[in-house]
C-alpha cells in the first residue's frame, strides 16, 4: 500500500511544473486517494463480512432450529406468565429466569428476531398489550398512563415514544381511531416476532 502511494507520488511530481502552486506536498496528498480507493476495493473483495448480516440458513418460520426452541421458552415465559409486565425486567434477569446465557438471548433477539436490542423487543410486546387493552370493553374509562404502567412501562414518555414508533400514532390518536372504527382493532400480526 505504501509502495503504491510512493510510486503515485513520484509519478505525479514529474507532471507538476516548477513554480506551480501545486508542489510535491500536494502530489503526496493526492497520492493517498488512489491508495485509499485501492484499499476499499480490496476490502470489498474479502469474503469475510465487514458488517453483520443474519444467517440465511434458517429452518421454517425464519428461525434456526436452536432459535425455535429458545424462542418457545422465551415466549412461554414472557407471554404465558406475562413476565413482560415486570417494570424491572432486564436481559440479565430474563436470561436467568429462562436458563440461558445473556449472549444467546441477545443473539436470538437481535439476529433471529431482528430487533435492535432487548428494550425494543420488550417494548413491542408491551405496546401490543396496551393495544389489546384499548380493545377491551370499558378500557376507554382507564387513563392511558394506567394501561402503560400495567403493561410494564416505567414512564409515560418511554411508552409514548415506543407506541408512536411502532404504530405511527400517539396512544390517544390510536384510541380515538379505535373508538370510531373498531375494525382498526389490534392485529396480532402487527406485533409478531419481527419488528
XYZ file of C-alpha atoms in Angstrom:
195
model
C 0.000 0.000 0.000
C 2.796 2.390 0.975
C 4.772 1.404 -2.113
C 1.771 2.239 -4.270
C 1.405 5.672 -2.629
C 5.135 6.455 -3.079
C 5.035 5.376 -6.726
C 1.992 7.533 -7.417
C 3.568 10.480 -5.579
C 6.727 10.207 -7.697
C 4.722 9.899 -10.899
C 2.563 12.918 -10.080
C 5.552 15.080 -9.099
C 7.005 14.644 -12.611
C 3.895 16.278 -14.122
C 3.855 19.320 -11.841
C 5.822 22.237 -13.354
C 8.365 24.093 -11.236
C 6.999 27.205 -9.537
C 3.457 25.846 -9.729
C 1.212 26.289 -6.686
C 0.992 22.505 -6.768
C 4.206 21.217 -5.263
C 5.417 17.817 -4.116
C 3.363 18.052 -0.910
C 0.185 18.354 -2.965
C 1.263 15.399 -5.067
C 1.943 13.469 -1.890
C -1.560 14.199 -0.552
C -3.165 13.432 -3.906
C -1.349 10.091 -3.984
C -3.243 8.969 -0.897
C -6.594 8.931 -2.693
C -5.734 6.186 -5.209
C -4.257 4.136 -2.371
C -7.453 4.557 -0.369
C -9.544 3.600 -3.378
C -7.394 0.522 -3.958
C -7.733 -0.423 -0.266
C -11.508 -0.012 -0.375
C -11.812 -2.206 -3.460
C -9.565 -4.814 -1.874
C -11.664 -4.880 1.318
C -14.897 -5.241 -0.652
C -13.481 -8.339 -2.330
C -12.966 -10.059 1.037
C -15.227 -12.966 1.766
C -15.442 -12.027 5.448
C -18.429 -9.728 6.002
C -17.477 -6.327 7.365
C -20.977 -5.794 8.709
C -23.070 -8.416 10.458
C -25.794 -9.948 8.347
C -28.235 -12.543 9.641
C -27.594 -16.172 8.817
C -29.512 -17.185 5.709
C -29.672 -20.871 6.633
C -32.929 -20.813 8.563
C -35.464 -23.515 9.145
C -39.176 -22.946 8.661
C -40.522 -19.749 10.149
C -37.239 -17.941 9.555
C -35.614 -19.204 12.751
C -32.820 -21.695 13.203
C -33.680 -24.946 14.970
C -31.899 -23.752 18.132
C -33.687 -20.409 17.898
C -37.083 -22.104 17.714
C -36.522 -23.990 20.991
C -35.230 -20.937 22.803
C -37.974 -18.784 21.309
C -40.582 -21.180 22.678
C -39.112 -20.894 26.166
C -38.864 -17.133 25.843
C -42.462 -16.703 24.676
C -43.787 -19.132 27.289
C -42.130 -17.092 29.991
C -42.802 -13.584 28.676
C -46.292 -14.078 27.267
C -47.585 -17.117 29.130
C -46.556 -15.859 32.545
C -46.873 -12.217 31.446
C -43.372 -11.538 32.730
C -43.135 -8.605 30.296
C -45.295 -6.638 32.771
C -42.409 -6.550 35.267
C -41.062 -2.990 35.147
C -37.684 -4.157 36.444
C -37.245 -6.820 33.754
C -33.718 -6.846 32.347
C -31.962 -9.120 29.944
C -29.915 -10.427 32.876
C -32.963 -11.353 34.947
C -34.777 -12.784 31.924
C -31.814 -14.927 30.863
C -31.514 -16.258 34.406
C -35.249 -16.990 34.622
C -35.356 -18.987 31.383
C -31.979 -20.644 31.965
C -29.950 -19.350 29.040
C -26.894 -17.128 28.752
C -27.351 -13.445 28.067
C -25.267 -13.859 24.932
C -27.611 -16.491 23.470
C -30.672 -14.457 24.427
C -29.261 -11.324 22.793
C -28.388 -13.331 19.669
C -31.967 -14.601 19.465
C -33.484 -11.156 19.940
C -31.070 -9.321 17.651
C -30.156 -11.801 14.953
C -33.065 -14.224 14.820
C -35.971 -11.899 15.640
C -34.433 -8.794 14.094
C -34.831 -6.353 16.972
C -32.056 -3.815 17.515
C -31.914 -4.518 21.250
C -33.674 -6.105 24.224
C -35.661 -2.978 25.104
C -37.068 -2.677 21.585
C -38.254 -6.301 21.782
C -39.887 -5.908 25.208
C -41.425 -2.556 24.290
C -43.022 -4.114 21.207
C -44.654 -6.771 23.380
C -45.785 -4.140 25.868
C -47.254 -1.885 23.170
C -49.148 -4.894 21.841
C -50.566 -5.479 25.324
C -51.741 -1.862 25.541
C -53.333 -2.093 22.084
C -55.218 -5.213 23.196
C -56.278 -3.387 26.376
C -57.622 -0.481 24.285
C -59.856 -3.016 22.533
C -61.367 -4.364 25.760
C -64.800 -3.102 26.845
C -64.617 -0.348 29.441
C -60.954 0.414 28.806
C -61.888 3.819 27.434
C -62.531 4.867 31.056
C -58.978 3.973 32.130
C -56.211 6.549 31.744
C -53.559 5.694 29.175
C -50.923 6.028 31.901
C -52.584 3.241 33.888
C -52.583 0.919 30.883
C -48.947 1.762 30.094
C -47.775 1.137 33.645
C -49.777 -2.093 33.807
C -48.045 -3.281 30.623
C -44.637 -2.776 32.259
C -43.548 0.677 31.123
C -41.790 2.711 33.806
C -42.708 6.109 32.381
C -45.247 7.649 30.047
C -42.534 9.251 27.913
C -40.883 5.902 27.111
C -44.314 4.422 26.409
C -45.361 7.279 24.103
C -42.104 7.070 22.142
C -42.322 3.280 21.742
C -46.025 3.399 20.853
C -45.583 6.078 18.188
C -42.541 4.312 16.776
C -44.432 1.027 16.365
C -47.885 2.235 15.333
C -47.170 5.588 13.699
C -49.729 7.218 16.004
C -49.842 8.524 19.529
C -51.760 6.376 22.030
C -54.541 8.997 22.130
C -54.837 9.027 18.333
C -54.931 5.234 18.246
C -57.590 5.090 20.957
C -59.726 7.708 19.163
C -59.402 5.851 15.860
C -60.372 2.622 17.573
C -63.449 4.264 19.096
C -64.578 5.472 15.651
C -63.646 2.309 13.787
C -63.490 -0.922 15.834
C -62.282 -2.741 12.717
C -58.948 -0.997 13.310
C -58.515 -3.097 16.455
C -55.174 -4.519 17.402
C -53.945 -7.138 14.985
C -51.621 -9.786 16.429
C -49.725 -9.868 13.133
C -48.731 -6.212 13.630
C -46.769 -7.148 16.708
C -45.489 -10.525 15.612
C -41.909 -11.644 16.086
C -40.366 -9.252 13.583
C -40.404 -5.500 14.163
